[in-house]
mmCIF file of C-alpha atoms in Angstrom:
data_model
loop_
_atom_site.group_PDB
_atom_site.id
_atom_site.type_symbol
_atom_site.label_atom_id
_atom_site.label_comp_id
_atom_site.label_asym_id
_atom_site.label_seq_id
_atom_site.Cartn_x
_atom_site.Cartn_y
_atom_site.Cartn_z
ATOM 1 C CA UNK A 1 -52.125 -17.592 21.671
ATOM 2 C CA UNK A 2 -55.850 -17.534 22.196
ATOM 3 C CA UNK A 3 -58.013 -17.999 19.069
ATOM 4 C CA UNK A 4 -59.781 -14.519 18.928
ATOM 5 C CA UNK A 5 -58.453 -11.008 18.523
ATOM 6 C CA UNK A 6 -59.697 -8.062 20.765
ATOM 7 C CA UNK A 7 -59.380 -4.718 20.777
ATOM 8 C CA UNK A 8 -61.259 -1.393 21.462
ATOM 9 C CA UNK A 9 -64.661 -2.697 20.698
ATOM 10 C CA UNK A 10 -63.563 -5.142 18.110
ATOM 11 C CA UNK A 11 -63.516 -9.139 18.028
ATOM 12 C CA UNK A 12 -62.725 -11.586 15.660
ATOM 13 C CA UNK A 13 -61.122 -14.829 15.339
ATOM 14 C CA UNK A 14 -57.140 -15.282 14.288
ATOM 15 C CA UNK A 15 -55.956 -16.066 10.646
ATOM 16 C CA UNK A 16 -56.181 -19.801 10.100
ATOM 17 C CA UNK A 17 -55.546 -22.061 7.655
ATOM 18 C CA UNK A 18 -58.969 -22.770 7.282
ATOM 19 C CA UNK A 19 -60.332 -19.406 7.522
ATOM 20 C CA UNK A 20 -59.633 -16.449 5.482
ATOM 21 C CA UNK A 21 -63.202 -15.340 3.222
ATOM 22 C CA UNK A 22 -63.923 -14.797 7.088
ATOM 23 C CA UNK A 23 -61.354 -13.011 8.289
ATOM 24 C CA UNK A 24 -60.535 -10.770 4.787
ATOM 25 C CA UNK A 25 -64.294 -9.414 5.187
ATOM 26 C CA UNK A 26 -63.976 -8.980 9.147
ATOM 27 C CA UNK A 27 -60.450 -7.578 8.640
ATOM 28 C CA UNK A 28 -61.439 -5.169 5.482
ATOM 29 C CA UNK A 29 -64.745 -3.681 7.621
ATOM 30 C CA UNK A 30 -62.570 -3.064 10.779
ATOM 31 C CA UNK A 31 -59.881 -1.356 8.801
ATOM 32 C CA UNK A 32 -62.949 1.174 6.883
ATOM 33 C CA UNK A 33 -64.279 1.746 10.211
ATOM 34 C CA UNK A 34 -61.258 3.289 11.866
ATOM 35 C CA UNK A 35 -60.147 4.939 7.934
ATOM 36 C CA UNK A 36 -57.124 3.071 7.309
ATOM 37 C CA UNK A 37 -58.193 0.445 4.731
ATOM 38 C CA UNK A 38 -56.736 3.217 1.880
ATOM 39 C CA UNK A 39 -53.213 1.609 3.204
ATOM 40 C CA UNK A 40 -54.595 -1.831 2.216
ATOM 41 C CA UNK A 41 -55.822 -0.578 -1.488
ATOM 42 C CA UNK A 42 -53.779 -1.197 -5.162
ATOM 43 C CA UNK A 43 -51.200 1.650 -5.457
ATOM 44 C CA UNK A 44 -50.780 2.688 -1.975
ATOM 45 C CA UNK A 45 -46.982 3.638 -1.648
ATOM 46 C CA UNK A 46 -45.617 6.366 0.974
ATOM 47 C CA UNK A 47 -46.475 10.348 -0.983
ATOM 48 C CA UNK A 48 -43.175 11.555 -2.992
ATOM 49 C CA UNK A 49 -41.659 14.778 -3.058
ATOM 50 C CA UNK A 50 -40.252 17.119 -5.466
ATOM 51 C CA UNK A 51 -36.482 17.003 -3.739
ATOM 52 C CA UNK A 52 -36.387 13.689 -1.654
ATOM 53 C CA UNK A 53 -33.105 14.906 0.019
ATOM 54 C CA UNK A 54 -34.413 18.225 0.718
ATOM 55 C CA UNK A 55 -39.077 18.120 0.935
ATOM 56 C CA UNK A 56 -40.685 20.888 2.478
ATOM 57 C CA UNK A 57 -42.506 21.262 5.402
ATOM 58 C CA UNK A 58 -45.308 20.585 4.337
ATOM 59 C CA UNK A 59 -43.813 17.302 1.991
ATOM 60 C CA UNK A 60 -42.777 15.750 5.346
ATOM 61 C CA UNK A 61 -46.028 16.185 7.504
ATOM 62 C CA UNK A 62 -47.319 14.388 4.677
ATOM 63 C CA UNK A 63 -45.216 11.285 4.914
ATOM 64 C CA UNK A 64 -45.346 11.298 8.558
ATOM 65 C CA UNK A 65 -48.513 11.361 8.617
ATOM 66 C CA UNK A 66 -48.548 8.632 5.942
ATOM 67 C CA UNK A 67 -46.101 6.414 8.273
ATOM 68 C CA UNK A 68 -48.459 7.031 11.020
ATOM 69 C CA UNK A 69 -51.260 5.504 9.573
ATOM 70 C CA UNK A 70 -49.774 3.030 7.098
ATOM 71 C CA UNK A 71 -48.300 1.599 11.003
ATOM 72 C CA UNK A 72 -52.150 1.482 12.665
ATOM 73 C CA UNK A 73 -52.797 -0.877 9.459
ATOM 74 C CA UNK A 74 -50.305 -3.083 9.684
ATOM 75 C CA UNK A 75 -50.483 -3.571 13.826
ATOM 76 C CA UNK A 76 -54.498 -4.260 13.162
ATOM 77 C CA UNK A 77 -53.126 -6.757 10.986
ATOM 78 C CA UNK A 78 -50.714 -8.752 12.625
ATOM 79 C CA UNK A 79 -52.872 -8.713 16.001
ATOM 80 C CA UNK A 80 -55.541 -10.244 13.971
ATOM 81 C CA UNK A 81 -53.785 -13.346 12.620
ATOM 82 C CA UNK A 82 -52.327 -16.533 14.510
ATOM 83 C CA UNK A 83 -48.707 -17.691 14.741
ATOM 84 C CA UNK A 84 -48.871 -20.145 12.048
ATOM 85 C CA UNK A 85 -49.889 -17.912 9.954
ATOM 86 C CA UNK A 86 -47.909 -15.097 10.554
ATOM 87 C CA UNK A 87 -44.914 -16.775 7.991
ATOM 88 C CA UNK A 88 -47.061 -15.652 5.558
ATOM 89 C CA UNK A 89 -46.406 -11.470 6.150
ATOM 90 C CA UNK A 90 -42.820 -12.005 6.996
ATOM 91 C CA UNK A 91 -40.631 -9.541 4.992
ATOM 92 C CA UNK A 92 -43.273 -7.036 3.863
ATOM 93 C CA UNK A 93 -42.804 -2.956 5.337
ATOM 94 C CA UNK A 94 -45.923 -1.731 4.165
ATOM 95 C CA UNK A 95 -49.954 -2.971 4.954
ATOM 96 C CA UNK A 96 -50.492 -3.314 1.130
ATOM 97 C CA UNK A 97 -47.356 -5.765 0.813
ATOM 98 C CA UNK A 98 -49.195 -7.421 3.677
ATOM 99 C CA UNK A 99 -51.737 -7.536 2.202
ATOM 100 C CA UNK A 100 -50.893 -8.431 -1.068
ATOM 101 C CA UNK A 101 -48.614 -11.697 0.379
ATOM 102 C CA UNK A 102 -52.077 -12.479 2.013
ATOM 103 C CA UNK A 103 -53.947 -12.768 -1.200
ATOM 104 C CA UNK A 104 -51.250 -14.680 -3.137
ATOM 105 C CA UNK A 105 -51.371 -17.640 -0.214
ATOM 106 C CA UNK A 106 -54.920 -17.643 0.040
ATOM 107 C CA UNK A 107 -56.922 -16.806 -3.241
ATOM 108 C CA UNK A 108 -56.237 -19.627 -5.947
ATOM 109 C CA UNK A 109 -55.314 -18.244 -9.033
ATOM 110 C CA UNK A 110 -56.469 -19.518 -12.783
ATOM 111 C CA UNK A 111 -58.476 -21.699 -13.897
ATOM 112 C CA UNK A 112 -57.018 -24.561 -11.824
ATOM 113 C CA UNK A 113 -57.504 -22.797 -8.501
ATOM 114 C CA UNK A 114 -61.582 -22.565 -9.572
ATOM 115 C CA UNK A 115 -61.935 -26.075 -10.721
ATOM 116 C CA UNK A 116 -60.435 -27.410 -7.515
ATOM 117 C CA UNK A 117 -63.048 -25.025 -5.750
ATOM 118 C CA UNK A 118 -66.397 -25.609 -7.999
ATOM 119 C CA UNK A 119 -65.358 -29.427 -7.701
ATOM 120 C CA UNK A 120 -65.364 -28.870 -4.098
ATOM 121 C CA UNK A 121 -68.457 -27.248 -4.109
ATOM 122 C CA UNK A 122 -70.711 -29.306 -6.557
ATOM 123 C CA UNK A 123 -69.161 -32.275 -4.506
ATOM 124 C CA UNK A 124 -69.547 -31.715 -1.169
ATOM 125 C CA UNK A 125 -72.387 -33.759 0.532
ATOM 126 C CA UNK A 126 -73.441 -34.352 4.151
ATOM 127 C CA UNK A 127 -73.760 -36.922 6.591
ATOM 128 C CA UNK A 128 -76.525 -37.770 8.042
ATOM 129 C CA UNK A 129 -76.973 -36.060 11.589
ATOM 130 C CA UNK A 130 -74.783 -33.196 10.434
ATOM 131 C CA UNK A 131 -74.735 -30.123 11.470
ATOM 132 C CA UNK A 132 -77.187 -27.979 9.189
ATOM 133 C CA UNK A 133 -75.721 -24.778 10.215
ATOM 134 C CA UNK A 134 -72.136 -25.719 9.860
ATOM 135 C CA UNK A 135 -73.009 -27.738 6.073
ATOM 136 C CA UNK A 136 -74.299 -24.751 4.798
ATOM 137 C CA UNK A 137 -71.577 -22.184 5.703
ATOM 138 C CA UNK A 138 -69.065 -24.435 4.444
ATOM 139 C CA UNK A 139 -71.141 -23.983 0.504
ATOM 140 C CA UNK A 140 -71.472 -20.114 1.263
ATOM 141 C CA UNK A 141 -67.751 -19.863 2.410
ATOM 142 C CA UNK A 142 -66.860 -21.852 -1.035
ATOM 143 C CA UNK A 143 -69.394 -19.807 -2.995
ATOM 144 C CA UNK A 144 -67.729 -16.355 -1.775
ATOM 145 C CA UNK A 145 -64.285 -17.843 -3.040
ATOM 146 C CA UNK A 146 -65.482 -18.526 -6.468
ATOM 147 C CA UNK A 147 -66.864 -15.105 -6.301
ATOM 148 C CA UNK A 148 -63.249 -13.729 -5.508
ATOM 149 C CA UNK A 149 -61.812 -15.753 -8.139
ATOM 150 C CA UNK A 150 -64.348 -14.031 -10.685
ATOM 151 C CA UNK A 151 -66.542 -17.525 -10.820
ATOM 152 C CA UNK A 152 -69.768 -16.368 -9.954
ATOM 153 C CA UNK A 153 -72.161 -18.706 -8.759
ATOM 154 C CA UNK A 154 -75.663 -17.808 -9.513
ATOM 155 C CA UNK A 155 -78.586 -17.970 -6.248
ATOM 156 C CA UNK A 156 -80.764 -20.796 -8.689
ATOM 157 C CA UNK A 157 -77.697 -22.489 -9.048
ATOM 158 C CA UNK A 158 -76.651 -22.183 -5.099
ATOM 159 C CA UNK A 159 -79.785 -23.529 -4.329
ATOM 160 C CA UNK A 160 -79.489 -26.542 -6.749
ATOM 161 C CA UNK A 161 -76.313 -27.392 -5.100
ATOM 162 C CA UNK A 162 -77.437 -26.866 -1.546
ATOM 163 C CA UNK A 163 -80.493 -29.857 -1.660
ATOM 164 C CA UNK A 164 -79.084 -31.920 -3.795
ATOM 165 C CA UNK A 165 -75.924 -32.230 -1.198
ATOM 166 C CA UNK A 166 -78.404 -33.078 1.676
ATOM 167 C CA UNK A 167 -78.720 -36.710 3.286
ATOM 168 C CA UNK A 168 -81.861 -38.659 1.758
ATOM 169 C CA UNK A 169 -83.701 -38.393 4.291
ATOM 170 C CA UNK A 170 -84.178 -34.632 3.342
ATOM 171 C CA UNK A 171 -85.523 -35.856 -0.237
ATOM 172 C CA UNK A 172 -89.263 -36.023 0.424
ATOM 173 C CA UNK A 173 -88.968 -32.448 2.746
ATOM 174 C CA UNK A 174 -86.826 -31.024 0.187
ATOM 175 C CA UNK A 175 -89.331 -32.920 -2.790
ATOM 176 C CA UNK A 176 -92.565 -31.554 -1.062
ATOM 177 C CA UNK A 177 -91.733 -27.814 -0.798
ATOM 178 C CA UNK A 178 -90.143 -27.954 -3.676
ATOM 179 C CA UNK A 179 -93.108 -29.382 -5.799
ATOM 180 C CA UNK A 180 -95.868 -27.229 -3.683
ATOM 181 C CA UNK A 181 -93.988 -24.175 -4.913
ATOM 182 C CA UNK A 182 -96.066 -24.180 -7.976
ATOM 183 C CA UNK A 183 -95.580 -21.706 -10.836
ATOM 184 C CA UNK A 184 -94.520 -19.254 -7.989
ATOM 185 C CA UNK A 185 -91.253 -17.014 -7.981
ATOM 186 C CA UNK A 186 -87.668 -18.479 -8.099
ATOM 187 C CA UNK A 187 -86.556 -19.916 -3.833
ATOM 188 C CA UNK A 188 -84.189 -17.589 -3.566
ATOM 189 C CA UNK A 189 -81.360 -19.368 -1.304
ATOM 190 C CA UNK A 190 -81.931 -17.099 1.654
ATOM 191 C CA UNK A 191 -85.507 -17.938 2.070
ATOM 192 C CA UNK A 192 -84.104 -21.911 1.607
ATOM 193 C CA UNK A 193 -81.611 -21.853 4.232
ATOM 194 C CA UNK A 194 -84.197 -19.820 6.344
ATOM 195 C CA UNK A 195 -86.153 -22.523 5.633
ATOM 196 C CA UNK A 196 -83.954 -25.872 6.029
ATOM 197 C CA UNK A 197 -82.617 -23.710 9.310
ATOM 198 C CA UNK A 198 -85.660 -24.419 10.762
ATOM 199 C CA UNK A 199 -86.533 -27.787 9.999
ATOM 200 C CA UNK A 200 -83.312 -28.977 11.580
ATOM 201 C CA UNK A 201 -84.614 -27.106 14.818
ATOM 202 C CA UNK A 202 -87.584 -28.842 14.564
ATOM 203 C CA UNK A 203 -86.092 -32.562 13.809
ATOM 204 C CA UNK A 204 -83.574 -31.699 16.634
ATOM 205 C CA UNK A 205 -86.689 -31.357 18.711
ATOM 206 C CA UNK A 206 -88.552 -34.158 18.449
ATOM 207 C CA UNK A 207 -85.240 -36.863 18.586
ATOM 208 C CA UNK A 208 -85.072 -34.843 21.996
ATOM 209 C CA UNK A 209 -88.983 -34.957 22.987
ATOM 210 C CA UNK A 210 -88.609 -38.744 21.312
ATOM 211 C CA UNK A 211 -86.104 -39.590 23.993
ATOM 212 C CA UNK A 212 -87.297 -38.107 26.594
ATOM 213 C CA UNK A 213 -90.453 -40.443 26.025
ATOM 214 C CA UNK A 214 -88.459 -43.394 25.569
ATOM 215 C CA UNK A 215 -86.769 -42.849 28.712
ATOM 216 C CA UNK A 216 -89.894 -41.677 30.655
ATOM 217 C CA UNK A 217 -91.594 -45.773 29.159
ATOM 218 C CA UNK A 218 -88.544 -47.256 30.425
ATOM 219 C CA UNK A 219 -88.256 -45.685 33.853
ATOM 220 C CA UNK A 220 -91.111 -48.569 34.971
ATOM 221 C CA UNK A 221 -91.237 -51.261 32.944
ATOM 222 C CA UNK A 222 -92.644 -52.807 36.209
ATOM 223 C CA UNK A 223 -95.170 -51.226 37.156
ATOM 224 C CA UNK A 224 -98.344 -54.085 37.392
ATOM 225 C CA UNK A 225 -101.506 -52.115 37.330
ATOM 226 C CA UNK A 226 -103.989 -53.327 40.613
ATOM 227 C CA UNK A 227 -106.974 -53.471 38.206
ATOM 228 C CA UNK A 228 -106.030 -54.962 35.213
ATOM 229 C CA UNK A 229 -102.877 -56.921 36.440
ATOM 230 C CA UNK A 230 -100.946 -56.278 33.558
ATOM 231 C CA UNK A 231 -97.678 -54.514 33.413
ATOM 232 C CA UNK A 232 -96.347 -51.106 32.656
ATOM 233 C CA UNK A 233 -99.546 -48.535 34.063
ATOM 234 C CA UNK A 234 -101.410 -47.949 36.459
ATOM 235 C CA UNK A 235 -104.561 -48.247 37.715
ATOM 236 C CA UNK A 236 -105.186 -44.933 37.144
ATOM 237 C CA UNK A 237 -104.210 -45.370 33.603
ATOM 238 C CA UNK A 238 -106.228 -48.316 33.133
ATOM 239 C CA UNK A 239 -108.804 -48.556 30.176
ATOM 240 C CA UNK A 240 -110.271 -51.905 31.486
ATOM 241 C CA UNK A 241 -113.511 -52.360 33.328
ATOM 242 C CA UNK A 242 -112.775 -50.236 36.792
ATOM 243 C CA UNK A 243 -109.689 -48.603 35.682
ATOM 244 C CA UNK A 244 -109.580 -44.105 35.821
ATOM 245 C CA UNK A 245 -109.456 -44.225 32.064
ATOM 246 C CA UNK A 246 -112.653 -47.270 31.512
ATOM 247 C CA UNK A 247 -113.487 -47.104 27.330
ATOM 248 C CA UNK A 248 -111.472 -44.579 26.785
ATOM 249 C CA UNK A 249 -108.426 -46.717 25.013
ATOM 250 C CA UNK A 250 -108.657 -46.781 21.458
ATOM 251 C CA UNK A 251 -110.965 -48.782 19.701
ATOM 252 C CA UNK A 252 -108.505 -50.072 16.896
ATOM 253 C CA UNK A 253 -109.826 -51.783 13.262
ATOM 254 C CA UNK A 254 -107.122 -52.769 10.184
ATOM 255 C CA UNK A 255 -107.281 -51.729 7.442
ATOM 256 C CA UNK A 256 -105.116 -52.512 4.205
ATOM 257 C CA UNK A 257 -101.605 -51.133 4.154
ATOM 258 C CA UNK A 258 -101.093 -47.750 2.511
ATOM 259 C CA UNK A 259 -97.549 -47.446 3.262
ATOM 260 C CA UNK A 260 -96.766 -45.032 0.435
ATOM 261 C CA UNK A 261 -99.285 -42.601 1.395
ATOM 262 C CA UNK A 262 -97.620 -39.683 3.371
ATOM 263 C CA UNK A 263 -99.371 -36.488 5.247
ATOM 264 C CA UNK A 264 -98.023 -33.067 5.361
ATOM 265 C CA UNK A 265 -99.980 -30.643 7.478
ATOM 266 C CA UNK A 266 -99.192 -27.022 8.098
ATOM 267 C CA UNK A 267 -100.926 -25.112 11.253
ATOM 268 C CA UNK A 268 -102.320 -21.055 11.537
ATOM 269 C CA UNK A 269 -103.578 -20.632 14.855
ATOM 270 C CA UNK A 270 -105.030 -17.285 16.185
ATOM 271 C CA UNK A 271 -107.748 -16.326 18.163
ATOM 272 C CA UNK A 272 -110.822 -16.197 16.128
ATOM 273 C CA UNK A 273 -110.121 -19.196 14.092
ATOM 274 C CA UNK A 274 -108.048 -22.033 14.129
ATOM 275 C CA UNK A 275 -106.917 -23.726 10.367
ATOM 276 C CA UNK A 276 -105.131 -26.308 9.534
ATOM 277 C CA UNK A 277 -103.796 -26.964 5.611
ATOM 278 C CA UNK A 278 -102.860 -29.806 4.800
ATOM 279 C CA UNK A 279 -101.735 -31.648 1.519
ATOM 280 C CA UNK A 280 -101.721 -35.671 0.647
ATOM 281 C CA UNK A 281 -99.035 -37.226 -1.257
ATOM 282 C CA UNK A 282 -98.964 -40.464 -2.972
ATOM 283 C CA UNK A 283 -96.038 -42.308 -3.910
ATOM 284 C CA UNK A 284 -96.663 -45.811 -4.442
ATOM 285 C CA UNK A 285 -100.246 -46.103 -4.119
ATOM 286 C CA UNK A 286 -103.312 -44.752 -6.066
ATOM 287 C CA UNK A 287 -106.129 -46.575 -4.448
ATOM 288 C CA UNK A 288 -108.632 -45.435 -2.266
ATOM 289 C CA UNK A 289 -108.356 -45.249 0.965
ATOM 290 C CA UNK A 290 -110.482 -46.147 3.739
ATOM 291 C CA UNK A 291 -111.723 -44.252 7.604
ATOM 292 C CA UNK A 292 -109.342 -46.556 9.143
ATOM 293 C CA UNK A 293 -106.001 -45.682 6.819
ATOM 294 C CA UNK A 294 -103.810 -43.356 8.261
ATOM 295 C CA UNK A 295 -101.497 -40.895 6.528
ATOM 296 C CA UNK A 296 -98.623 -40.073 8.178
ATOM 297 C CA UNK A 297 -95.970 -38.011 8.281
ATOM 298 C CA UNK A 298 -92.932 -37.556 10.629
ATOM 299 C CA UNK A 299 -92.556 -34.305 9.610
ATOM 300 C CA UNK A 300 -95.997 -32.747 10.096
ATOM 301 C CA UNK A 301 -96.870 -30.205 12.952
ATOM 302 C CA UNK A 302 -100.403 -31.277 13.392
ATOM 303 C CA UNK A 303 -102.328 -34.943 12.945
ATOM 304 C CA UNK A 304 -105.778 -35.330 11.857
ATOM 305 C CA UNK A 305 -107.866 -38.580 12.940
ATOM 306 C CA UNK A 306 -111.296 -39.284 11.670
ATOM 307 C CA UNK A 307 -111.922 -42.005 14.127
ATOM 308 C CA UNK A 308 -113.494 -39.963 17.742
ATOM 309 C CA UNK A 309 -113.301 -43.302 19.200
ATOM 310 C CA UNK A 310 -109.771 -43.484 19.434
ATOM 311 C CA UNK A 311 -109.285 -40.126 21.091
ATOM 312 C CA UNK A 312 -108.579 -40.849 24.584
ATOM 313 C CA UNK A 313 -109.152 -37.033 25.390
ATOM 314 C CA UNK A 314 -111.065 -35.093 23.633
ATOM 315 C CA UNK A 315 -111.813 -31.355 23.719
ATOM 316 C CA UNK A 316 -114.781 -29.852 21.166
ATOM 317 C CA UNK A 317 -113.506 -26.794 18.350
ATOM 318 C CA UNK A 318 -115.491 -23.754 17.205
ATOM 319 C CA UNK A 319 -115.150 -22.373 13.826
ATOM 320 C CA UNK A 320 -111.685 -24.123 12.451
ATOM 321 C CA UNK A 321 -111.697 -26.006 9.237
ATOM 322 C CA UNK A 322 -109.121 -28.450 7.406
ATOM 323 C CA UNK A 323 -108.018 -26.706 3.985
ATOM 324 C CA UNK A 324 -106.005 -28.924 1.145
ATOM 325 C CA UNK A 325 -105.850 -30.202 -2.456
ATOM 326 C CA UNK A 326 -108.807 -28.142 -3.539
ATOM 327 C CA UNK A 327 -111.664 -28.894 -0.847
ATOM 328 C CA UNK A 328 -112.419 -28.227 3.068
ATOM 329 C CA UNK A 329 -113.681 -29.976 5.774
ATOM 330 C CA UNK A 330 -114.552 -29.151 9.238
ATOM 331 C CA UNK A 331 -112.348 -29.940 12.368
ATOM 332 C CA UNK A 332 -114.648 -30.468 14.994
ATOM 333 C CA UNK A 333 -112.092 -31.264 18.121
ATOM 334 C CA UNK A 334 -108.371 -31.838 19.348
ATOM 335 C CA UNK A 335 -107.386 -33.969 21.132
ATOM 336 C CA UNK A 336 -104.515 -37.056 22.001
ATOM 337 C CA UNK A 337 -104.574 -39.891 20.297
ATOM 338 C CA UNK A 338 -102.708 -43.586 21.627
ATOM 339 C CA UNK A 339 -100.910 -45.858 18.460
ATOM 340 C CA UNK A 340 -98.417 -47.374 21.111
ATOM 341 C CA UNK A 341 -97.565 -43.194 20.912
ATOM 342 C CA UNK A 342 -99.156 -40.649 22.247
ATOM 343 C CA UNK A 343 -99.819 -37.852 19.490
ATOM 344 C CA UNK A 344 -100.596 -34.712 20.872
ATOM 345 C CA UNK A 345 -102.904 -31.865 19.249
ATOM 346 C CA UNK A 346 -105.036 -34.758 16.890
ATOM 347 C CA UNK A 347 -107.245 -32.284 15.018
ATOM 348 C CA UNK A 348 -110.973 -35.105 14.860
ATOM 349 C CA UNK A 349 -112.379 -34.730 11.333
ATOM 350 C CA UNK A 350 -115.064 -37.092 10.606
#
């Protein structure tokens, strides 16, 4: 049997052991749209008559109409239930009875049910490499189940639950984002979900890009440069004298280790002005950094370099600036810097 139920303009997943809450919402929406929701409402029953043995024509017509509507509601429910779950509606004679039997089985009642569901929600954690969309959907479903049981989870509480359920690799991102909010109004859960989904998408794109660069680098490991006779590049890309990029290689100097520093950059571009906002946060060292120190953040959208000689290609910028930590500085150009790997779209700030 197919896992989906299709009828007319409706298509929904069949009821299974694990999808009661989304299935319930969709089924209610279908019944409301068809005008059949009254047949599963509390107190739904066939219309009576003054004399059941000899009802009037109007009473008989009303009863016939009700039975026809109830049959349609039962049909809609039955066709949207998988074979394994059909046992839960056995013996029900009306749509209301079907609905009552399903809610009795699927929705935990009392304090024990609330306690068990809350424990599952608060203890939910995601492992590295998880699917962000699936994880959020799981937490939302638990929140909805608690709301159904009369135990509401406040939006601000759900925000904290979601943040604390993420792996450690997300700590720096969520901490810096929440810290940068300052005294702004409380972050809503919908806003946080949108932010996390976007960051998850960006991380996946970087992983794919990194794998592509790695594969590209391994595709020709034994290439010999005919200019300098070193391995791993062609003469047209050689920085040595006589090479296609003569004199364009980076001139590096060693500086003190600043591993405790991170840099977060956000970029906004338009036709007239190119501005880059950044925030530098020190987690370990408070010493002054030098010109040759690098502040790295794997999640940034723009990198900043203070050494013009490190750029292997360079394009001047006009009317561009960098803002952050209460001050700003001019951005004079953009290009590519090589630090064992390429960093495209790097901003030059001397």
